[in-house]
PDB file of C-alpha atoms in Angstrom:
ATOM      1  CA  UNK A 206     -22.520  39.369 108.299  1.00 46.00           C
ATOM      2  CA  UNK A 207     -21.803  38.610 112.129  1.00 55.00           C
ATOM      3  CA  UNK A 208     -19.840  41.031 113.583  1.00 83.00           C
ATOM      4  CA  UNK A 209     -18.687  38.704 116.453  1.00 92.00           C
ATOM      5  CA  UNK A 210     -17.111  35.471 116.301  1.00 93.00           C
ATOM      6  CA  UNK A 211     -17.620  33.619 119.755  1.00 96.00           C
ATOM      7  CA  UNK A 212     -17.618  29.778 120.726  1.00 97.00           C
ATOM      8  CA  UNK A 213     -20.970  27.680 120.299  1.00 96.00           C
ATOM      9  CA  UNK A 214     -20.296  25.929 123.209  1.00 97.00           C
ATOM     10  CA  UNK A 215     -18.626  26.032 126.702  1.00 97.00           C
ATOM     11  CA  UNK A 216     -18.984  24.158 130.021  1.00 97.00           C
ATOM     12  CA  UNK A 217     -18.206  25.458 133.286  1.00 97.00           C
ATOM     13  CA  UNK A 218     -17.782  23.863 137.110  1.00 97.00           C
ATOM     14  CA  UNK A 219     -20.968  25.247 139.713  1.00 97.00           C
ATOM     15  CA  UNK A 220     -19.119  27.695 141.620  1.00 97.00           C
ATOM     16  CA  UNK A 221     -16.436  28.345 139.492  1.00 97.00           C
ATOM     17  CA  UNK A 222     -15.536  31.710 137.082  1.00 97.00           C
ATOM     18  CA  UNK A 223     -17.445  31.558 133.705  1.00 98.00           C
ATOM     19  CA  UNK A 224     -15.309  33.533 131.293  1.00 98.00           C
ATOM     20  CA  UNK A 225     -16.973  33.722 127.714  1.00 98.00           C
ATOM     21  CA  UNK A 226     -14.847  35.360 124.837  1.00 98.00           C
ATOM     22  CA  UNK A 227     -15.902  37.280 121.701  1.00 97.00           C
ATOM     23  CA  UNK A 228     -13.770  38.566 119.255  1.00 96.00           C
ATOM     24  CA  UNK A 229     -14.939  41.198 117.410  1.00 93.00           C
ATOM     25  CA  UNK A 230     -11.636  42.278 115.401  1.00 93.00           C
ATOM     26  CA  UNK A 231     -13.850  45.010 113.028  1.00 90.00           C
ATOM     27  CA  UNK A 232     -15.040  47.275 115.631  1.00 90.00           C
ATOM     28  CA  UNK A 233     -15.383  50.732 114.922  1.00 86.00           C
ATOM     29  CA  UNK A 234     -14.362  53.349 117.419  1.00 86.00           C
ATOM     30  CA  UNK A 235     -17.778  54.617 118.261  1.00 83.00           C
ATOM     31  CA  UNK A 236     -19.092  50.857 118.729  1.00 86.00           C
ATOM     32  CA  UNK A 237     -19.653  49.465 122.055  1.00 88.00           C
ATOM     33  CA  UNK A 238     -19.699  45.698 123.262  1.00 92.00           C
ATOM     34  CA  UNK A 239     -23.319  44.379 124.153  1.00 91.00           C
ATOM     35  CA  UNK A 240     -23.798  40.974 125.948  1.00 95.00           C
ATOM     36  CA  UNK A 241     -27.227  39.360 126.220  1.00 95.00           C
ATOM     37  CA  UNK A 242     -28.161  36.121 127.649  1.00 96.00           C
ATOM     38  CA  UNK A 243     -31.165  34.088 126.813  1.00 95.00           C
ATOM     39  CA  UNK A 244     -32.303  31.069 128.619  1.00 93.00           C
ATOM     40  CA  UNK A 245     -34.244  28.481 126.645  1.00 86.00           C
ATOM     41  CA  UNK A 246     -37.517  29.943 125.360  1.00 84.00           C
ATOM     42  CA  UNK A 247     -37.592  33.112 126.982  1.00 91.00           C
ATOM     43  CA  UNK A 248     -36.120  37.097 125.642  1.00 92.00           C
ATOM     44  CA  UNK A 249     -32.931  37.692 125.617  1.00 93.00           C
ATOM     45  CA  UNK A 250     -32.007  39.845 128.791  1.00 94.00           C
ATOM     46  CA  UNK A 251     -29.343  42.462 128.623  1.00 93.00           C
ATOM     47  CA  UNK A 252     -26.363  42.034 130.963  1.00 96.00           C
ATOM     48  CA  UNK A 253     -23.711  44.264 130.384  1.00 94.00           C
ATOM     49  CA  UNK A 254     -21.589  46.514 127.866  1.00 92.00           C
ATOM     50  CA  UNK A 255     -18.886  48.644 127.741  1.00 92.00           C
ATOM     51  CA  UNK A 256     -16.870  50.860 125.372  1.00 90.00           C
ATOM     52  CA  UNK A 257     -13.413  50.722 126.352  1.00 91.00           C
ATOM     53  CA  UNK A 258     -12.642  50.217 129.880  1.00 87.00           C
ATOM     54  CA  UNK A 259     -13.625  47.296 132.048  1.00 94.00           C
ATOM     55  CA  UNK A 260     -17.128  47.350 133.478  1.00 96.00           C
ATOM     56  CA  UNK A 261     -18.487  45.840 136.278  1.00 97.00           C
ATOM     57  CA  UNK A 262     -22.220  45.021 137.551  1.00 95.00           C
ATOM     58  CA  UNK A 263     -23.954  42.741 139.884  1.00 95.00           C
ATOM     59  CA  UNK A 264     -24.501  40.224 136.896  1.00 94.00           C
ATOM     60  CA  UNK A 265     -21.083  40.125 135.840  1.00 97.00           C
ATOM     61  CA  UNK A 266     -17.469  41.709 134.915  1.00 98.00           C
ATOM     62  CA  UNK A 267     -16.191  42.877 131.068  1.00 98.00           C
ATOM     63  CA  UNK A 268     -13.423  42.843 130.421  1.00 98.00           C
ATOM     64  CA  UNK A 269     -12.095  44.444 126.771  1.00 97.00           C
ATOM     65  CA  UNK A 270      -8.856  44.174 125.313  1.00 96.00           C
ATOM     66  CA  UNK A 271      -6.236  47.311 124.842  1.00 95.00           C
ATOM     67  CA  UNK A 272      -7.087  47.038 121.042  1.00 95.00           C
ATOM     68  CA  UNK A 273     -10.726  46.916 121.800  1.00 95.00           C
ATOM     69  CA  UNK A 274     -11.151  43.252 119.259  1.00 95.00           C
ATOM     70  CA  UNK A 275     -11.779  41.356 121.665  1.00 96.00           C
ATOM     71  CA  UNK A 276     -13.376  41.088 125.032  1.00 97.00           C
ATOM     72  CA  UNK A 277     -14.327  38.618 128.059  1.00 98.00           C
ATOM     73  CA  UNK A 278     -17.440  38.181 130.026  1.00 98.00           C
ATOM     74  CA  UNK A 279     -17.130  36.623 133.195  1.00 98.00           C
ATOM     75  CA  UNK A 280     -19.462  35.526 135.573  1.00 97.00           C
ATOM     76  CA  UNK A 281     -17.773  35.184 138.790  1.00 96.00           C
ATOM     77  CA  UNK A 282     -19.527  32.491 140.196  1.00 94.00           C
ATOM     78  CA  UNK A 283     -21.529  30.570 137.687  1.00 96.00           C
ATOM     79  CA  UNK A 284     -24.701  28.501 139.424  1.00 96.00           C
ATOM     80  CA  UNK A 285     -26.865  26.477 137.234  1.00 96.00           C
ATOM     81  CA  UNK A 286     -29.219  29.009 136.453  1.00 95.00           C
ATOM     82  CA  UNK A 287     -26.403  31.120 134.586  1.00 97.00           C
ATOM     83  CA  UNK A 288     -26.969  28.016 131.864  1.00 97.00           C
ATOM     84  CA  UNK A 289     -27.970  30.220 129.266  1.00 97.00           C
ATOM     85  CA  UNK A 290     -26.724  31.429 125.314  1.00 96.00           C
ATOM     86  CA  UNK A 291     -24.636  34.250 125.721  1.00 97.00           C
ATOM     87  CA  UNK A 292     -24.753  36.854 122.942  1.00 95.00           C
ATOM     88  CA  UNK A 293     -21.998  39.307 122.252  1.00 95.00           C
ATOM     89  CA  UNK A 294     -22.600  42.258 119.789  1.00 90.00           C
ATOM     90  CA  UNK A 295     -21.372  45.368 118.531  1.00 88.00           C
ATOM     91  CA  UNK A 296     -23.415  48.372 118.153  1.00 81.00           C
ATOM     92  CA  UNK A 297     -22.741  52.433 118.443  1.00 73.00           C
ATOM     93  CA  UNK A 298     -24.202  53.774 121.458  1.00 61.00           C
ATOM     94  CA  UNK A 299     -26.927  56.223 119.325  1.00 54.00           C
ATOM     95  CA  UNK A 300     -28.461  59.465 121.153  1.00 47.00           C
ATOM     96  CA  UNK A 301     -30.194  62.038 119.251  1.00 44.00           C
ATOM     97  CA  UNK A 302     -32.361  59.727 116.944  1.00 45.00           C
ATOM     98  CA  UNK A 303     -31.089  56.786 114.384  1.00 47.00           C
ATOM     99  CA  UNK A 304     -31.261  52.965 114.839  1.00 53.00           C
ATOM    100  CA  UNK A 305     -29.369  50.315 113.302  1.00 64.00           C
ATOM    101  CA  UNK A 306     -30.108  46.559 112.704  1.00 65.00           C
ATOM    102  CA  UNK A 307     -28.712  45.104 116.402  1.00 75.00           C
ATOM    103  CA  UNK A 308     -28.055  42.045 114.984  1.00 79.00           C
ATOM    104  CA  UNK A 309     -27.011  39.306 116.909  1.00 84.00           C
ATOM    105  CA  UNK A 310     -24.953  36.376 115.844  1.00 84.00           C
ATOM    106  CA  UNK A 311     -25.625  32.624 117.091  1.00 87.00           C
ATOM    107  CA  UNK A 312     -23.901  32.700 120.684  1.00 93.00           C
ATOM    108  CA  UNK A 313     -22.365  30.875 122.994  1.00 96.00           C
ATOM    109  CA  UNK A 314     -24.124  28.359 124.774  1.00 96.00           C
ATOM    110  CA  UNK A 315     -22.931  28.198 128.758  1.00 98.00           C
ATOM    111  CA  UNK A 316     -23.557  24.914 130.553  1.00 97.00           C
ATOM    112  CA  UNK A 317     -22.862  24.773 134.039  1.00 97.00           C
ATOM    113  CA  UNK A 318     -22.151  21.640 135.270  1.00 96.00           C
ATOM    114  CA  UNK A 319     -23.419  20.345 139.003  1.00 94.00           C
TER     115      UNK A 319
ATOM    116  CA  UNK B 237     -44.089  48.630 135.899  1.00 62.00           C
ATOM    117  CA  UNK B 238     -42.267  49.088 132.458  1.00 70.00           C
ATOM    118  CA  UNK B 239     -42.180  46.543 129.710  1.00 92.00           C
ATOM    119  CA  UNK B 240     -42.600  45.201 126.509  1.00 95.00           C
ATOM    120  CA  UNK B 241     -45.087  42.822 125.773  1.00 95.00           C
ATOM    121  CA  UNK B 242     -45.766  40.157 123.260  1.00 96.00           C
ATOM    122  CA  UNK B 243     -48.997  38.553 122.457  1.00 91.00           C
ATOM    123  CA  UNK B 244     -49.693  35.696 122.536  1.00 92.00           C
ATOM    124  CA  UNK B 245     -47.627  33.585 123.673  1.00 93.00           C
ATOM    125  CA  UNK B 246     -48.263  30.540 121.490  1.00 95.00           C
ATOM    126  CA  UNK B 247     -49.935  31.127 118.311  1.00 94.00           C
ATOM    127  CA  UNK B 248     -51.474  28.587 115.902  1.00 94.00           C
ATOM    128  CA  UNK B 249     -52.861  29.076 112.224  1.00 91.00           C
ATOM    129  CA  UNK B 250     -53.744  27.273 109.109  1.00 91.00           C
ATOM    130  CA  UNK B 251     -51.384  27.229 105.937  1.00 90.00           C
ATOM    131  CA  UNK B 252     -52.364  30.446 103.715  1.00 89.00           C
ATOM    132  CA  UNK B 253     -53.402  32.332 106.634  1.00 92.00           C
ATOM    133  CA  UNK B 254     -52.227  35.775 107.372  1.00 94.00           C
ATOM    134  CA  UNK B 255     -51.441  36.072 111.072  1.00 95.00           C
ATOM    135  CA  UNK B 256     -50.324  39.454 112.967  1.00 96.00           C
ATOM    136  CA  UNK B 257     -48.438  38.898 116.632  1.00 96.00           C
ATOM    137  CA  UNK B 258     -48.510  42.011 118.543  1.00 97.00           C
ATOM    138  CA  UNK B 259     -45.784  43.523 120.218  1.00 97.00           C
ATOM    139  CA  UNK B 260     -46.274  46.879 122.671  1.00 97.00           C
ATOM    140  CA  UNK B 261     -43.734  48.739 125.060  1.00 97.00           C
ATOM    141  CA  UNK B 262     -44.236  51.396 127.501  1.00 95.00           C
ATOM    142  CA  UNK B 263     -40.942  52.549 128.168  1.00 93.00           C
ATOM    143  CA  UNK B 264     -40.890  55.269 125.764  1.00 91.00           C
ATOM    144  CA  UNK B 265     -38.645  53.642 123.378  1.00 90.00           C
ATOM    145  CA  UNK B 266     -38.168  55.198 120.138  1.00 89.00           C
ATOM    146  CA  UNK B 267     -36.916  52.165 117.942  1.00 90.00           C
ATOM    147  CA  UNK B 268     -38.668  48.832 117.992  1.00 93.00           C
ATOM    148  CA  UNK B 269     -37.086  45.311 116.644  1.00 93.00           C
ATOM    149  CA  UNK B 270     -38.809  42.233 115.087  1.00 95.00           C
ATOM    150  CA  UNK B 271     -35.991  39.217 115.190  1.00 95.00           C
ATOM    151  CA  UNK B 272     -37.162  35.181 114.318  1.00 95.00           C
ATOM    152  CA  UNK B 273     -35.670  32.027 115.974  1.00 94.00           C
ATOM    153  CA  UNK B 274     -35.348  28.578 114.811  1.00 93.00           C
ATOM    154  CA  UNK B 275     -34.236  25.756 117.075  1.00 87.00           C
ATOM    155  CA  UNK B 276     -31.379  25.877 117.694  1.00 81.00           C
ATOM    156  CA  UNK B 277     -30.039  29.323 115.735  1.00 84.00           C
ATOM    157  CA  UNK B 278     -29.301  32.963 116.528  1.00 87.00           C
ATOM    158  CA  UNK B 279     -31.691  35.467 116.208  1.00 90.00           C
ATOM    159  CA  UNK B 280     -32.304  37.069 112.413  1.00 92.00           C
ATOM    160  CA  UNK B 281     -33.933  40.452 112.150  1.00 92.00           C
ATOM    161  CA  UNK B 282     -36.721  41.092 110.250  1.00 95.00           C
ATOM    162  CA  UNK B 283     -37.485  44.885 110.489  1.00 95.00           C
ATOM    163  CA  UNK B 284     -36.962  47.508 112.683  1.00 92.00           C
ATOM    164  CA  UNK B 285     -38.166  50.930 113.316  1.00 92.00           C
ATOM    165  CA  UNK B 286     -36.235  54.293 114.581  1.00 88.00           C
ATOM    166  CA  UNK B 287     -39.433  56.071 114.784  1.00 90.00           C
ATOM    167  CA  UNK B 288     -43.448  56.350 113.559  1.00 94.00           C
ATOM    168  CA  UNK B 289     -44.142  55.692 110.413  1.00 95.00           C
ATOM    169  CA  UNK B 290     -40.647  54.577 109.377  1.00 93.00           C
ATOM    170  CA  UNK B 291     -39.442  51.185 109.435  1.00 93.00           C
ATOM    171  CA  UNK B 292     -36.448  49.337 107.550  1.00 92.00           C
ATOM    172  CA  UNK B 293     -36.053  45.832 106.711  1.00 93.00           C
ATOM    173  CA  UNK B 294     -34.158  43.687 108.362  1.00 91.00           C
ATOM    174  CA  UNK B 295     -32.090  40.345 106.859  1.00 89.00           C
ATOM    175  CA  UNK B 296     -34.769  38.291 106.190  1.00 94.00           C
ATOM    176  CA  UNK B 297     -38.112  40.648 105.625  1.00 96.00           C
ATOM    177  CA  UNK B 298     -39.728  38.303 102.850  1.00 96.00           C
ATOM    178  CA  UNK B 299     -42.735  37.286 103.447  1.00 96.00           C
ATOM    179  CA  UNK B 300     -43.329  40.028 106.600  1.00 97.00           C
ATOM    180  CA  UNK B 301     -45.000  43.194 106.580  1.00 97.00           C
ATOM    181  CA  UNK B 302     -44.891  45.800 109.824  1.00 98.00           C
ATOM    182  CA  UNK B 303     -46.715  48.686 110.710  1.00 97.00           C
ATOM    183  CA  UNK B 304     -45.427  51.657 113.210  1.00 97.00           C
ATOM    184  CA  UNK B 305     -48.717  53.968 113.739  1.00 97.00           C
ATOM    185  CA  UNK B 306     -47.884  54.451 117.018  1.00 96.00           C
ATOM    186  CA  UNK B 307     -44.451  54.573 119.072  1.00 96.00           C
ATOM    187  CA  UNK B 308     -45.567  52.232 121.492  1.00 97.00           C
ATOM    188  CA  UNK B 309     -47.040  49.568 119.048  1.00 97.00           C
ATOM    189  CA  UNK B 310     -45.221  47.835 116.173  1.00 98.00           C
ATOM    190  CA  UNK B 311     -47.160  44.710 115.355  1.00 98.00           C
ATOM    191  CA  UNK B 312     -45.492  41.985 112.799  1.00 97.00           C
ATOM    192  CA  UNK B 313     -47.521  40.278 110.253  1.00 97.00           C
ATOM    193  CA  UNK B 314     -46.863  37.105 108.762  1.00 96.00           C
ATOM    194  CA  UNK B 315     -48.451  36.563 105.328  1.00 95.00           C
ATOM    195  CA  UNK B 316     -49.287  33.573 103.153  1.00 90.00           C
ATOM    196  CA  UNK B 317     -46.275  34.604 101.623  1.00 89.00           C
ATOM    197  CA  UNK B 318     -44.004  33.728 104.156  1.00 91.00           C
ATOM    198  CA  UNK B 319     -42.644  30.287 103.123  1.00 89.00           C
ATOM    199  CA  UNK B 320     -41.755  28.491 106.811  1.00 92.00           C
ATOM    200  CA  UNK B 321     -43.484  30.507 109.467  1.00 94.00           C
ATOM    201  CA  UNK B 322     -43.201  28.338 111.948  1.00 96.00           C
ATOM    202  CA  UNK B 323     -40.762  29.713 114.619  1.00 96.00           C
ATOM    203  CA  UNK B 324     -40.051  31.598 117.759  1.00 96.00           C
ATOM    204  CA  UNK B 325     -40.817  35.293 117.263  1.00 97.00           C
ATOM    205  CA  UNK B 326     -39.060  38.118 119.195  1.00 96.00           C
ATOM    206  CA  UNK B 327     -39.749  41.614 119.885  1.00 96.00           C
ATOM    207  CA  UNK B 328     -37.666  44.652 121.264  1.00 94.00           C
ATOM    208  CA  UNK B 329     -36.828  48.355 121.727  1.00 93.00           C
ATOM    209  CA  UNK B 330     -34.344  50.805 122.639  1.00 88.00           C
ATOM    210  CA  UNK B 331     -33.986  54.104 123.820  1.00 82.00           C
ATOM    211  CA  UNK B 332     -32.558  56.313 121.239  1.00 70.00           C
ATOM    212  CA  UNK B 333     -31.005  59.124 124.071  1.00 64.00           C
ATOM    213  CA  UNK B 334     -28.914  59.064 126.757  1.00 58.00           C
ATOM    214  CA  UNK B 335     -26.390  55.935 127.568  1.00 59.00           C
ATOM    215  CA  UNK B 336     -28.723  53.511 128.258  1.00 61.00           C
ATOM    216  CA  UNK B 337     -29.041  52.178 124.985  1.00 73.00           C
ATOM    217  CA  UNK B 338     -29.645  48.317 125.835  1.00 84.00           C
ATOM    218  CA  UNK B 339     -32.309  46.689 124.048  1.00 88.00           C
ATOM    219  CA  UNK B 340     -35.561  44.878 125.809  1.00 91.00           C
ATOM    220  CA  UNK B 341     -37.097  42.060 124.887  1.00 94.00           C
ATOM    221  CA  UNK B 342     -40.070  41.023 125.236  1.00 95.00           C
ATOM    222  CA  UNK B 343     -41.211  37.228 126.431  1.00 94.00           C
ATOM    223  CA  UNK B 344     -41.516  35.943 122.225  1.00 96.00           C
ATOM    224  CA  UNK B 345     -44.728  34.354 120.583  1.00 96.00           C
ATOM    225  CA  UNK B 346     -44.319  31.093 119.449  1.00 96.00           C
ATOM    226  CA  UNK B 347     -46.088  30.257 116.058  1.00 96.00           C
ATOM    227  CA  UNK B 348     -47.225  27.218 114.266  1.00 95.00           C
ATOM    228  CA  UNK B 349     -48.580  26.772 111.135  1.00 92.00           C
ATOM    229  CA  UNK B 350     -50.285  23.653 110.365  1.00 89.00           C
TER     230      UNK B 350
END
């Protein structure tokens, strides 16, 4: 079973703020929030995560709720080649050894609009 | 320059035919994913691996068989058993230490089977 729920679809103005939101009301405490993107027949390419507090990178912000089940990605200003699926997942943050399944749900799919 | 690497890209094969799509890293990850795409979907995991010699199966790991002799190597094989192998085929790894935990995927094979 997913352990996200997120949108299938969203559109967003060129130029505008592309906030994408996941809900991921399960998570454990030792589980941090992934997002991937993947643009049409290509990987998936990592962008950002985050545990509890708000993260920021070049790609884009997180943003994660008090209560940690739910969280925003937002892509400050979206250009056409941000058109993309966005994935959000849940996974603990392993050292010392141990993988789990990373499993991804079916996304969001982002289309930015000229 | 570190990667992961999928070959080849596009793949085709006769019905009945046992087909293995190679997948190799060199960024000294220690756990390796196989995920499958259909138009349209999510990605679905088919087996993973935490380390040499030891894999798991993933959600949908009929009709697949893996092999992790080496930890930069973890090739997928589709057999005759496999019942609609036609799809997009997807291969990463993460780093089991340290905080950067993000997975990396490589560029997919996509196979047909006629």
């Amino acid at each position: 079973d997913a352990k996200t729920t997120q949108p299938p679809s969203m559109d967003c103005a060129e130029g505008r703020a592309a906030n994408l939101p996941c809900n991921h009301s399960t998570i454990s405490g030792n589980e941090y929030v992934y997002w991937y993107r993947q643009i049409h027949s290509q990987g998936p390419q990592y962008i950002i995560h985050g545990l509890k507090n708000n993260e920021t990178n070049e790609m884009a912000s997180l943003i994660i709720t008090e209560d940690r089940k739910s969280s925003t990605l937002i892509l400050p200003h979206a250009t056409l080649r941000d058109t993309a699926v966005y994935y959000c997942i849940v996974r603990v943050a392993m050292t010392g050894g141990g993988a789990d399944g990373l499993t991804f749900g079916k996304g969001t799919h982002l289309i930015i609009q000229p | 320059d570190g990667g992961i690497t999928q070959s080849p890209k596009y793949l085709f094969r006769k019905e009945g035919q046992n087909v293995t799509l190679s997948c190799e890293q060199n960024l000294n990850h220690d756990a390796m994913y196989w995920y499958r795409q259909d138009p349209g979907q999510g990605l679905r995991l088919i087996y993973y691996s935490q380390i040499v010699n030891d894999f798991q199966k993933g959600d949908i790991a009929e009709g697949y068989s893996v092999s992790r002799e080496k930890k930069e190597s973890f090739p997928l094989t589709v057999t005759s058993a496999q019942k609609n192998p036609t799809a997009f085929y997807l291969c990463a790894s993460t780093s089991q230490t340290g905080m950067n935990t993000e997975a990396f995927f490589g560029q997919g094979t996509r196979l047909t089977v006629v």
